[in-house]
CSV table of C-alpha atoms and ligand atoms in Angstrom, one decimal:
chain,number,residue,atom,x,y,z
A,8,MET,CA,27.6,24.0,18.1
A,9,PRO,CA,25.1,21.5,19.4
A,10,VAL,CA,23.8,18.4,18.0
A,11,ASP,CA,20.3,18.5,15.9
A,12,ILE,CA,18.1,14.8,15.8
A,13,LEU,CA,15.6,14.6,13.0
A,14,ILE,CA,13.5,12.1,13.9
A,15,GLY,CA,10.2,10.4,11.9
A,16,ALA,CA,7.2,11.8,13.7
A,17,GLN,CA,4.8,8.9,12.2
A,18,TRP,CA,4.9,5.2,11.6
A,19,GLY,CA,8.2,5.9,9.5
A,20,ASP,CA,8.3,6.6,6.0
A,21,GLU,CA,8.0,10.3,6.5
A,22,GLY,CA,11.0,11.8,4.3
A,23,LYS,CA,13.3,11.7,6.9
A,24,GLY,CA,16.1,10.4,4.3
A,25,ARG,CA,15.5,13.5,2.0
A,26,PHE,CA,16.0,16.1,5.0
A,27,THR,CA,18.8,14.4,6.5
A,28,ASP,CA,20.3,14.9,2.9
A,29,LEU,CA,18.9,18.5,2.8
A,30,LEU,CA,20.4,19.1,6.4
A,31,ALA,CA,23.5,17.2,5.8
A,32,ALA,CA,25.0,19.9,3.9
A,33,ASP,CA,25.6,22.4,7.0
A,34,MET,CA,26.7,19.4,9.3
A,35,ALA,CA,30.3,17.8,9.9
A,36,ILE,CA,29.0,14.5,11.3
A,37,VAL,CA,25.4,12.5,10.3
A,38,GLY,CA,24.9,9.5,12.7
A,39,ARG,CA,22.2,6.9,12.3
A,40,TYR,CA,21.3,5.9,16.0
A,41,SER,CA,18.9,3.2,16.0
A,42,GLY,CA,17.2,0.5,14.2
A,43,GLY,CA,19.1,-1.4,11.2
A,44,ASP,CA,18.4,-2.3,7.6
A,45,ASN,CA,14.6,-2.3,8.2
A,46,ALA,CA,14.9,1.1,7.5
A,47,GLY,CA,15.0,2.6,3.9
A,48,HIS,CA,15.8,6.1,3.2
A,49,THR,CA,15.4,7.7,-0.3
A,50,VAL,CA,17.5,10.3,-1.5
A,51,THR,CA,16.6,11.7,-4.9
A,52,ILE,CA,19.3,13.7,-6.8
A,53,GLY,CA,18.1,14.8,-10.3
A,54,THR,CA,17.6,11.5,-12.1
A,55,GLU,CA,19.6,9.9,-9.3
A,56,ILE,CA,17.7,7.5,-6.5
A,57,PHE,CA,19.6,6.2,-3.7
A,58,LYS,CA,17.9,4.1,-1.4
A,59,LEU,CA,19.8,3.9,1.7
A,60,HIS,CA,19.2,1.0,4.8
A,61,LEU,CA,22.0,1.6,6.9
A,62,ILE,CA,24.3,4.1,6.0
A,63,PRO,CA,23.6,7.7,6.9
A,64,SER,CA,21.7,9.9,4.4
A,65,GLY,CA,24.3,12.3,4.5
A,66,ILE,CA,26.8,10.3,2.7
A,67,ILE,CA,26.1,11.8,-0.5
A,68,HIS,CA,28.0,15.3,0.9
A,69,GLU,CA,31.5,14.5,0.1
A,70,GLY,CA,32.8,16.4,3.4
A,71,VAL,CA,30.0,14.7,5.7
A,72,VAL,CA,31.5,11.5,7.9
A,73,CYS,CA,28.8,9.3,8.3
A,74,LEU,CA,28.6,7.2,11.8
A,75,ILE,CA,26.4,4.1,12.0
A,76,GLY,CA,26.2,4.8,16.1
A,77,GLY,CA,26.2,2.4,19.1
A,78,GLY,CA,22.5,1.8,19.4
A,79,THR,CA,22.1,0.4,15.9
A,80,VAL,CA,22.0,-3.9,15.0
A,81,VAL,CA,23.9,-4.3,11.5
A,82,ASN,CA,23.9,-6.7,9.2
A,83,PRO,CA,27.3,-6.8,7.9
A,84,ALA,CA,26.6,-8.3,4.7
A,85,VAL,CA,24.1,-5.9,3.9
A,86,LEU,CA,26.3,-3.2,4.8
A,87,LEU,CA,28.6,-4.3,2.6
A,88,ARG,CA,26.3,-4.4,-0.3
A,89,GLU,CA,25.4,-1.0,0.3
A,90,MET,CA,29.1,0.5,0.2
A,91,ALA,CA,29.5,-1.4,-2.7
A,92,GLY,CA,26.5,0.1,-4.5
A,93,LEU,CA,27.5,3.7,-3.3
A,94,ALA,CA,31.0,2.8,-4.4
A,95,GLU,CA,29.9,1.7,-7.9
A,96,ARG,CA,27.7,4.9,-8.0
A,97,GLY,CA,30.9,7.4,-7.1
A,98,ILE,CA,29.9,7.9,-3.6
A,99,SER,CA,33.4,7.1,-1.5
A,100,VAL,CA,32.7,5.0,1.6
A,101,SER,CA,36.3,4.8,2.5
A,102,PRO,CA,36.9,4.2,6.5
A,103,ASP,CA,37.6,8.1,7.1
A,104,ARG,CA,34.2,9.3,5.6
A,105,LEU,CA,32.3,6.0,7.0
A,106,LYS,CA,32.4,4.6,10.7
A,107,LEU,CA,30.5,1.9,12.3
A,108,SER,CA,30.7,2.0,16.1
A,109,ARG,CA,32.2,-1.0,18.2
A,110,LYS,CA,29.1,-0.6,20.4
A,111,ALA,CA,26.7,-1.7,17.6
A,112,HIS,CA,25.3,-5.0,17.7
A,113,LEU,CA,25.7,-7.3,14.5
A,114,ILE,CA,22.5,-9.3,13.3
A,115,THR,CA,23.6,-12.7,11.6
A,116,PRO,CA,21.6,-15.2,9.9
A,117,ALA,CA,20.2,-16.9,13.3
A,118,HIS,CA,18.5,-13.7,14.1
A,119,ILE,CA,16.8,-13.5,10.4
A,120,ALA,CA,15.7,-16.9,11.0
A,121,LEU,CA,14.3,-16.6,14.2
A,122,ASP,CA,12.6,-13.4,13.3
A,123,LYS,CA,10.6,-15.4,10.1
A,124,ALA,CA,10.0,-18.3,12.5
A,125,LYS,CA,8.6,-16.1,14.9
A,126,GLU,CA,6.6,-14.2,12.8
A,127,ALA,CA,5.1,-17.4,11.1
A,128,ALA,CA,4.2,-18.7,14.4
A,129,ARG,CA,2.1,-15.4,15.1
A,130,GLY,CA,0.2,-16.6,12.3
A,131,GLU,CA,-2.9,-13.9,12.0
A,132,SER,CA,-1.2,-11.6,14.9
A,133,ALA,CA,1.7,-11.3,13.0
A,134,ILE,CA,3.6,-7.8,13.8
A,135,GLY,CA,4.5,-8.0,9.9
A,136,THR,CA,8.2,-7.1,10.5
A,137,THR,CA,10.7,-6.5,7.8
A,138,LEU,CA,12.3,-9.9,8.5
A,139,ARG,CA,15.4,-8.7,9.0
A,140,GLY,CA,16.1,-10.0,12.4
A,141,ILE,CA,15.6,-6.6,14.2
A,142,GLY,CA,13.6,-7.8,17.3
A,143,PRO,CA,15.8,-11.0,17.8
A,144,ALA,CA,18.7,-8.6,17.5
A,145,TYR,CA,17.8,-6.3,19.8
A,146,THR,CA,16.5,-9.4,22.2
A,147,ASP,CA,19.9,-10.8,22.5
A,148,LYS,CA,21.4,-7.2,23.0
A,149,ALA,CA,18.8,-6.7,26.4
A,150,ALA,CA,19.2,-10.4,27.5
A,151,ARG,CA,23.2,-9.4,27.1
A,152,VAL,CA,24.1,-12.3,24.9
A,153,GLY,CA,24.6,-9.8,21.9
A,154,LEU,CA,27.6,-9.8,19.7
A,155,ARG,CA,28.9,-6.0,19.1
A,156,ALA,CA,30.6,-5.0,16.1
A,157,GLY,CA,33.8,-4.4,18.0
A,158,LEU,CA,34.1,-8.1,17.7
A,159,LEU,CA,35.2,-7.4,14.3
A,160,ALA,CA,38.4,-6.7,15.0
A,161,ASP,CA,39.0,-9.6,16.8
A,162,PRO,CA,39.2,-12.4,14.2
A,163,GLU,CA,39.6,-15.4,17.1
A,164,GLY,CA,37.1,-13.7,19.5
A,165,LEU,CA,34.7,-13.5,16.4
A,166,ALA,CA,35.0,-17.1,15.4
A,167,GLU,CA,34.2,-18.3,19.1
A,168,ALA,CA,31.4,-16.2,19.6
A,169,ILE,CA,29.8,-16.7,16.3
A,170,PHE,CA,30.0,-20.4,17.0
A,171,ALA,CA,28.2,-20.4,19.9
A,172,HIS,CA,25.9,-17.9,18.9
A,173,VAL,CA,24.5,-20.1,16.1
A,174,GLU,CA,24.9,-23.2,18.0
A,175,ALA,CA,22.5,-21.5,20.9
A,176,HIS,CA,20.1,-20.3,18.4
A,177,ASN,CA,19.9,-23.3,16.6
A,178,GLN,CA,18.4,-25.2,19.7
A,179,THR,CA,15.4,-22.9,19.4
A,180,LEU,CA,15.2,-23.0,15.8
A,181,THR,CA,14.9,-26.7,15.3
A,182,GLN,CA,12.9,-27.1,18.8
A,183,ILE,CA,10.5,-24.9,19.7
A,184,TYR,CA,9.8,-23.8,15.6
A,185,GLY,CA,10.6,-26.9,14.2
A,186,VAL,CA,13.0,-25.5,11.2
A,187,ASP,CA,16.3,-26.3,9.8
A,188,PRO,CA,19.5,-25.4,11.8
A,189,LEU,CA,22.2,-22.9,10.2
A,190,ASP,CA,25.8,-24.4,10.1
A,191,PRO,CA,27.7,-22.7,12.4
A,192,THR,CA,31.0,-23.2,10.5
A,193,ALA,CA,29.8,-21.4,7.4
A,194,VAL,CA,28.4,-18.4,9.4
A,195,ALA,CA,31.7,-18.0,11.0
A,196,ALA,CA,34.0,-18.1,7.5
A,197,ASP,CA,31.6,-15.6,6.4
A,198,PHE,CA,31.8,-13.3,9.1
A,199,ALA,CA,35.4,-13.8,9.2
A,200,SER,CA,35.6,-12.1,5.7
A,201,TYR,CA,32.7,-9.4,6.7
A,202,ALA,CA,35.2,-8.6,9.5
A,203,GLN,CA,38.1,-8.3,7.5
A,204,GLN,CA,36.5,-5.9,5.2
A,205,LEU,CA,34.7,-4.1,8.2
A,206,ALA,CA,37.5,-3.9,11.0
A,207,PRO,CA,39.1,-0.9,9.3
A,208,HIS,CA,35.8,1.2,10.0
A,209,LEU,CA,35.3,0.7,13.6
A,210,VAL,CA,35.4,3.7,16.1
A,211,ASP,CA,34.8,4.3,19.3
A,212,GLU,CA,31.9,6.7,19.1
A,213,ALA,CA,32.6,8.7,22.1
A,214,VAL,CA,36.2,10.1,21.0
A,215,LEU,CA,34.5,10.7,17.3
A,216,LEU,CA,31.5,12.9,18.9
A,217,HIS,CA,32.9,14.2,22.0
A,218,GLU,CA,36.1,15.7,20.1
A,219,ALA,CA,33.8,16.7,17.5
A,220,LEU,CA,31.5,18.8,20.0
A,221,ALA,CA,34.8,20.0,21.8
A,222,GLN,CA,35.7,21.5,18.2
A,223,GLY,CA,32.3,22.8,17.6
A,224,GLN,CA,31.8,20.7,14.9
A,225,PRO,CA,27.6,20.5,13.9
A,226,ILE,CA,26.3,17.0,14.2
A,227,LEU,CA,23.0,15.4,12.7
A,228,ALA,CA,21.1,12.8,14.7
A,229,GLU,CA,19.4,10.7,11.8
A,230,GLY,CA,16.3,8.7,13.1
A,231,ALA,CA,15.1,5.7,11.7
A,232,GLN,CA,11.7,4.4,11.6
A,233,GLY,CA,9.1,6.6,13.5
A,234,THR,CA,7.8,8.0,16.7
A,235,LEU,CA,5.0,5.3,16.7
A,236,LEU,CA,7.1,2.8,16.2
A,237,ASP,CA,8.8,3.1,19.1
A,238,LEU,CA,9.3,0.5,21.2
A,239,ASP,CA,7.7,2.5,24.7
A,240,HIS,CA,6.1,5.5,22.7
A,241,GLY,CA,4.7,3.6,19.8
A,242,THR,CA,1.5,1.5,19.3
A,243,TYR,CA,3.1,-1.6,21.3
A,244,PRO,CA,3.2,-4.7,20.4
A,245,PHE,CA,3.3,-3.3,16.5
A,246,VAL,CA,6.5,-1.8,16.9
A,247,THR,CA,10.3,-2.3,16.2
A,248,SER,CA,12.4,-3.0,18.9
A,249,SER,CA,14.7,0.4,19.6
A,250,HIS,CA,13.8,4.0,20.2
A,251,PRO,CA,13.1,5.9,17.2
A,252,THR,CA,12.1,9.1,19.4
A,253,ALA,CA,14.6,11.8,20.0
A,254,ALA,CA,15.6,10.4,23.6
A,255,GLY,CA,16.8,7.0,21.4
A,256,ALA,CA,19.6,9.6,19.7
A,257,LEU,CA,20.6,10.1,23.1
A,258,VAL,CA,21.3,6.7,24.2
A,259,GLY,CA,22.1,5.6,20.8
A,260,LEU,CA,25.3,7.8,20.3
A,261,GLY,CA,26.0,8.5,23.6
A,262,ILE,CA,25.4,12.3,24.0
A,263,GLY,CA,24.1,14.0,26.9
A,264,PRO,CA,20.8,16.4,26.5
A,265,ARG,CA,22.7,19.4,27.4
A,266,HIS,CA,24.1,19.1,24.0
A,267,VAL,CA,20.7,18.9,22.0
A,268,GLY,CA,19.8,22.0,19.5
A,269,ARG,CA,16.9,21.3,17.5
A,270,VAL,CA,14.7,18.3,17.4
A,271,ILE,CA,13.0,18.0,13.9
A,272,GLY,CA,10.2,15.9,13.4
A,273,VAL,CA,9.7,15.2,9.9
A,274,ALA,CA,5.8,14.1,8.9
A,275,LYS,CA,3.9,13.5,6.2
A,276,VAL,CA,0.9,15.5,5.2
A,277,PHE,CA,-0.9,12.5,5.4
A,278,THR,CA,-0.4,9.3,7.1
A,279,SER,CA,1.2,5.7,6.3
A,280,ARG,CA,1.8,2.5,7.8
A,281,VAL,CA,3.5,-0.5,7.1
A,282,GLY,CA,2.3,-4.0,9.0
A,283,SER,CA,0.2,-4.7,11.3
A,284,GLY,CA,-1.3,-2.9,14.0
A,285,PRO,CA,-3.9,0.1,14.7
A,286,PHE,CA,-4.5,2.8,12.6
A,287,PRO,CA,-7.4,5.0,13.3
A,288,CYS,CA,-7.3,7.4,10.3
A,289,GLU,CA,-7.0,3.8,7.5
A,290,LEU,CA,-8.5,4.6,4.5
A,291,THR,CA,-9.7,2.0,1.8
A,292,GLY,CA,-10.9,1.9,-1.7
A,293,GLU,CA,-10.6,4.9,-3.8
A,294,THR,CA,-9.3,7.7,-1.7
A,295,ALA,CA,-6.8,5.0,-0.2
A,296,VAL,CA,-5.5,4.9,-3.9
A,297,ARG,CA,-5.4,8.3,-4.4
A,298,LEU,CA,-3.1,8.8,-1.6
A,299,ARG,CA,-1.0,5.6,-1.7
A,300,GLY,CA,-0.8,6.1,-5.8
A,301,THR,CA,-0.2,2.6,-8.0
A,302,GLY,CA,3.7,2.5,-7.7
A,303,GLU,CA,4.1,3.9,-11.2
A,304,ASN,CA,5.8,6.6,-9.3
A,305,PRO,CA,8.9,6.1,-7.4
A,306,TRP,CA,7.3,8.0,-4.4
A,307,ASP,CA,4.2,6.1,-4.5
A,308,GLU,CA,3.4,4.3,-1.2
A,309,TYR,CA,5.1,1.1,-1.4
A,310,GLY,CA,7.7,0.3,1.0
A,311,THR,CA,11.4,1.1,0.4
A,312,THR,CA,12.8,-1.9,2.1
A,313,THR,CA,10.0,-4.6,1.6
A,314,GLY,CA,7.8,-3.3,-1.5
A,315,ARG,CA,4.9,-3.5,0.4
A,316,PRO,CA,2.0,-1.1,-0.1
A,317,ARG,CA,1.3,0.9,2.6
A,318,ARG,CA,-1.2,1.6,4.4
A,319,VAL,CA,-2.8,5.0,4.1
A,320,GLY,CA,-4.9,7.9,6.0
A,321,TRP,CA,-5.7,11.3,6.2
A,322,LEU,CA,-3.0,13.3,8.5
A,323,ASP,CA,-3.6,12.5,11.9
A,324,LEU,CA,-3.0,15.2,14.5
A,325,VAL,CA,-3.5,13.1,17.6
A,326,VAL,CA,-0.2,11.0,16.3
A,327,LEU,CA,1.7,14.3,16.1
A,328,HIS,CA,1.0,15.9,18.9
A,329,HIS,CA,1.9,12.9,20.6
A,330,ALA,CA,5.0,13.1,18.5
A,331,VAL,CA,5.7,16.9,19.5
A,332,ARG,CA,5.3,16.1,23.0
A,333,VAL,CA,7.3,12.7,23.6
A,334,ASN,CA,10.2,14.3,21.5
A,335,SER,CA,10.1,17.9,22.3
A,336,LEU,CA,10.0,19.0,18.9
A,337,THR,CA,11.4,22.4,18.2
A,338,GLU,CA,9.9,22.3,14.6
A,339,LEU,CA,8.2,20.2,12.0
A,340,VAL,CA,9.0,19.2,8.5
A,341,LEU,CA,6.3,18.6,6.5
A,342,THR,CA,6.6,16.3,3.2
A,343,LYS,CA,4.6,15.2,0.2
A,344,LEU,CA,2.2,18.6,-0.1
A,345,ASP,CA,2.3,17.8,-4.1
A,346,VAL,CA,0.3,14.7,-3.4
A,347,LEU,CA,-2.3,16.6,-2.0
A,348,SER,CA,-3.0,18.8,-5.0
A,349,GLY,CA,-6.4,18.5,-6.5
A,350,LEU,CA,-8.5,17.2,-4.0
A,351,GLU,CA,-11.1,19.3,-3.4
A,352,GLU,CA,-11.3,19.1,0.6
A,353,ILE,CA,-8.9,17.4,2.9
A,354,PRO,CA,-10.3,15.9,6.4
A,355,VAL,CA,-7.8,16.3,9.2
A,356,CYS,CA,-8.0,14.3,12.0
A,357,VAL,CA,-8.1,16.5,15.4
A,358,ALA,CA,-9.1,14.0,17.8
A,359,TYR,CA,-10.6,10.7,18.7
A,360,GLU,CA,-14.0,9.6,20.1
A,361,MET,CA,-13.1,6.4,22.5
A,362,ASP,CA,-16.4,5.1,24.5
A,363,GLY,CA,-18.2,8.3,23.9
A,364,GLN,CA,-15.4,10.7,24.9
A,365,THR,CA,-13.2,13.1,22.9
A,366,THR,CA,-9.4,13.2,23.4
A,367,THR,CA,-6.3,14.4,21.8
A,368,TYR,CA,-4.1,12.0,23.5
A,369,LEU,CA,-2.9,8.9,22.2
A,370,PRO,CA,-4.3,5.9,24.1
A,371,PRO,CA,-1.3,3.6,25.2
A,372,ASP,CA,-3.1,0.5,24.8
A,373,GLN,CA,-4.2,-1.2,21.9
A,374,ALA,CA,-6.9,-2.3,22.7
A,375,GLN,CA,-7.8,1.4,23.3
A,376,LEU,CA,-6.5,3.1,20.2
A,377,SER,CA,-8.6,-0.1,18.0
A,378,ARG,CA,-11.8,1.9,19.7
A,379,CYS,CA,-10.8,5.3,18.6
A,380,ARG,CA,-12.8,6.8,15.5
A,381,PRO,CA,-10.9,9.6,14.2
A,382,VAL,CA,-13.2,13.5,14.3
A,383,TYR,CA,-12.4,14.8,11.5
A,384,GLU,CA,-12.2,18.7,10.4
A,385,THR,CA,-12.6,19.4,6.7
A,386,LEU,CA,-10.1,22.0,5.4
A,387,PRO,CA,-10.6,23.4,1.4
A,388,GLY,CA,-8.0,21.9,-1.0
A,389,TRP,CA,-6.5,23.5,-3.9
A,390,ALA,CA,-6.2,22.9,-7.6
A,391,GLU,CA,-2.9,24.1,-8.4
A,392,ASP,CA,0.1,22.1,-9.1
A,393,VAL,CA,2.7,22.9,-6.0
A,394,THR,CA,5.7,21.2,-7.1
A,395,GLN,CA,7.6,24.4,-8.7
A,396,ALA,CA,6.9,26.5,-5.3
A,397,ARG,CA,10.1,27.2,-3.5
A,398,ALA,CA,8.5,29.9,-1.2
A,399,LEU,CA,5.4,30.4,1.0
A,400,ALA,CA,4.0,33.2,-1.1
A,401,GLU,CA,4.1,30.7,-4.2
A,402,LEU,CA,1.8,28.4,-2.7
A,403,PRO,CA,-2.0,28.3,-3.1
A,404,ALA,CA,-3.7,30.1,-0.4
A,405,ASN,CA,-5.7,26.9,1.0
A,406,ALA,CA,-2.3,24.7,0.9
A,407,ARG,CA,-0.9,27.7,3.3
A,408,ARG,CA,-3.8,27.5,5.3
A,409,TYR,CA,-3.3,23.7,5.6
A,410,ILE,CA,0.3,24.3,6.8
A,411,GLU,CA,-1.0,27.1,9.4
A,412,PHE,CA,-3.9,24.5,10.5
A,413,ILE,CA,-1.5,21.7,11.5
A,414,SER,CA,1.3,24.3,12.9
A,415,GLU,CA,-1.4,26.4,15.1
A,416,THR,CA,-3.1,23.3,16.6
A,417,LEU,CA,0.2,22.1,17.2
A,418,GLN,CA,1.5,24.9,18.5
A,419,THR,CA,4.8,24.1,16.6
A,420,PRO,CA,6.5,25.7,14.1
A,421,VAL,CA,6.9,24.7,10.7
A,422,SER,CA,9.9,24.9,9.0
A,423,TYR,CA,10.0,23.4,5.5
A,424,VAL,CA,7.5,21.7,3.6
A,425,SER,CA,8.5,19.9,0.4
A,426,VAL,CA,6.2,19.7,-2.7
A,427,GLY,CA,8.4,17.1,-4.6
A,428,PRO,CA,11.2,14.3,-4.0
A,429,ALA,CA,14.2,16.5,-5.5
A,430,ARG,CA,16.8,17.8,-3.3
A,431,ASN,CA,15.5,21.3,-4.4
A,432,GLN,CA,11.9,21.0,-3.9
A,433,VAL,CA,11.3,22.1,-0.9
A,434,VAL,CA,9.6,25.5,0.5
A,435,THR,CA,11.5,27.4,3.5
A,436,VAL,CA,8.6,28.6,5.7
A,437,ARG,CA,11.2,29.7,8.2
A,438,ASN,CA,14.8,29.8,8.3
A,439,ASP,CA,15.2,31.3,12.0
A,440,LEU,CA,14.7,28.2,13.5
B,527,GDP,P1,11.9,7.8,5.0
B,527,GDP,O1,12.0,6.4,5.4
B,527,GDP,O2,11.3,8.3,6.3
B,527,GDP,O3,13.3,8.2,4.7
B,527,GDP,O4,11.1,7.9,4.3
B,527,GDP,P2,11.1,6.9,2.7
B,527,GDP,O5,12.5,7.1,1.5
B,527,GDP,O6,10.9,5.6,3.1
B,527,GDP,O7,10.0,7.6,1.7
B,527,GDP,C1,9.5,8.5,1.3
B,527,GDP,C2,9.2,8.4,0.1
B,527,GDP,O8,8.7,10.0,-0.4
B,527,GDP,C3,10.2,8.1,-1.0
B,527,GDP,O9,10.0,7.9,-2.4
B,527,GDP,C4,10.8,9.9,-1.4
B,527,GDP,O10,11.5,9.9,-2.3
B,527,GDP,C5,9.3,10.6,-1.6
B,527,GDP,N1,9.5,11.9,-0.6
B,527,GDP,C6,9.6,12.2,0.0
B,527,GDP,N2,9.7,13.9,0.1
B,527,GDP,C7,8.2,14.0,-1.1
B,527,GDP,C8,7.7,15.2,-1.7
B,527,GDP,O11,7.7,15.8,-0.8
B,527,GDP,N3,7.1,14.5,-2.4
B,527,GDP,C9,6.6,13.5,-3.2
B,527,GDP,N4,6.2,13.4,-4.2
B,527,GDP,N5,7.7,12.5,-2.7
B,527,GDP,C10,8.5,13.0,-1.9
B,528,IMO,P1,12.2,3.9,7.5
B,528,IMO,O1,13.4,4.3,8.7
B,528,IMO,C1,8.3,2.2,8.0
B,528,IMO,C2,7.7,-1.5,11.0
B,528,IMO,C3,7.7,-2.7,10.2
B,528,IMO,C4,6.7,-3.5,11.0
B,528,IMO,C5,7.5,-2.8,12.5
B,528,IMO,C6,8.6,-4.0,13.1
B,528,IMO,O2,12.5,3.9,6.3
B,528,IMO,O3,11.1,5.2,8.0
B,528,IMO,P2,11.0,-4.5,12.3
B,528,IMO,O4,11.2,-5.2,11.3
B,528,IMO,O5,11.5,-3.2,12.7
B,528,IMO,O6,10.8,-5.5,13.6
B,528,IMO,O7,9.3,-4.3,12.0
B,528,IMO,O8,8.1,-1.7,11.8
B,528,IMO,N1,9.1,-0.7,10.5
B,528,IMO,C7,9.2,0.5,9.4
B,528,IMO,N2,7.9,0.8,9.0
B,528,IMO,N3,9.4,2.4,8.3
B,528,IMO,C8,10.4,1.9,8.2
B,528,IMO,O9,12.0,2.3,8.4
B,528,IMO,C9,10.3,0.6,9.6
B,528,IMO,N4,11.1,-0.3,9.9
B,528,IMO,C10,10.1,-0.8,10.4
B,528,IMO,O10,6.6,-2.7,8.9
B,528,IMO,O11,5.3,-2.8,11.2
B,529,MG,MG1,11.6,4.4,4.7
């Protein structure tokens, strides 16, 4: 049985969590491979809404083992809070179900303080990070001074490492950014307590995953963020500090490319982005409010992690084409079709116009991207409510036409389309992939 990879094909918040939950029903292991609690993945089951930040969205299925993989950065305080929240709601997060790779890197209060100080210092050109310490934790990892989760099993080593880590970052915080230092003794004491609680969850992910592969067990790699937030393939520098793309799953879980089966790209039927950076299809005014919603529905476009209103725009097929290419997607999953019901016409961006030239490739430099103007093709909308549809034939003809147009332009099959946030609000377009 191969490893399937599910990734975000846009700028995050595509609906990865709800499709991870759906596919997890047939999986033995679901593993997060990158990012940290900058992610916010929503799973809706009946009237219950679960917002997951670090714990894989497979956790709701009792039989699934969930792994927080080596490519992630983990704030242990947040992880413990998330575990307690799930346990309170009757979801088991015991060590036999929830595993933390010894290779994952720890996020500390020093990383969070640095994230805040750096964003404040950037002023107008701030990235708009989630202020969760993600960038500084990955910076330490790349600089080879990071703290790995394996330390949680070594109380003495952990105390010593935390002490040195906080003292070193205090110098930057006070001398470069002029903010208050942290108390290394207090941070070390907190981490000693986290270590006691999390040590039983530590695993060597290579043993877990490669034994599972040898036994033919199905594994799903759950992406966080999205392709356009990838450190290399996204809209640099307005990106996150990890690799949400499919290749990130291989590095982040320690699996070779020959094990990969499906590569599933999740995309919303329009586009959203939180934080700064170029966004050629961005809309403002009434149409933006129409797509974003006002915040009264739980699915309206407000950040799951930060509560910030998301920037919104029409569907951008240049972005999706880029995602198809860099992830070698085997299929697309489309979400939020219901949100487009009632629109007379739906513009779709099929190319960019830049300096008098038309292109269907995403320009690599943000200076170029900010000069791009969308070229739209307008498709007819549909008036009908689609939330009860479960089969393609139950969708209005123009909704089917919209899906076909996306699939044909991108030369990529669409396997599912969701028509509401609930687990069963899914239209299966193809189940032969
Ligand atoms: P993720 O980060 O990719 O997992 O996505 P988020 O959970 O941050 O954001 C997606 C939001 O859209 C959540 O509130 C979901 O419950 C909601 N959602 C997902 N699919 C659909 C859908 O088909 N229709 C509607 N109305 N909401 C959806
Ligand atoms: P999920 O998994 C949407 C964005 C932030 C910011 C940039 C860098 O829910 O799709 P960071 O804190 O990572 O250094 O911020 O990346 N960002 C996300 N946007 N969804 C996410 O996760 C995101 N995670 C980070 O808004 O622009
Ligand atoms: Mg999200």
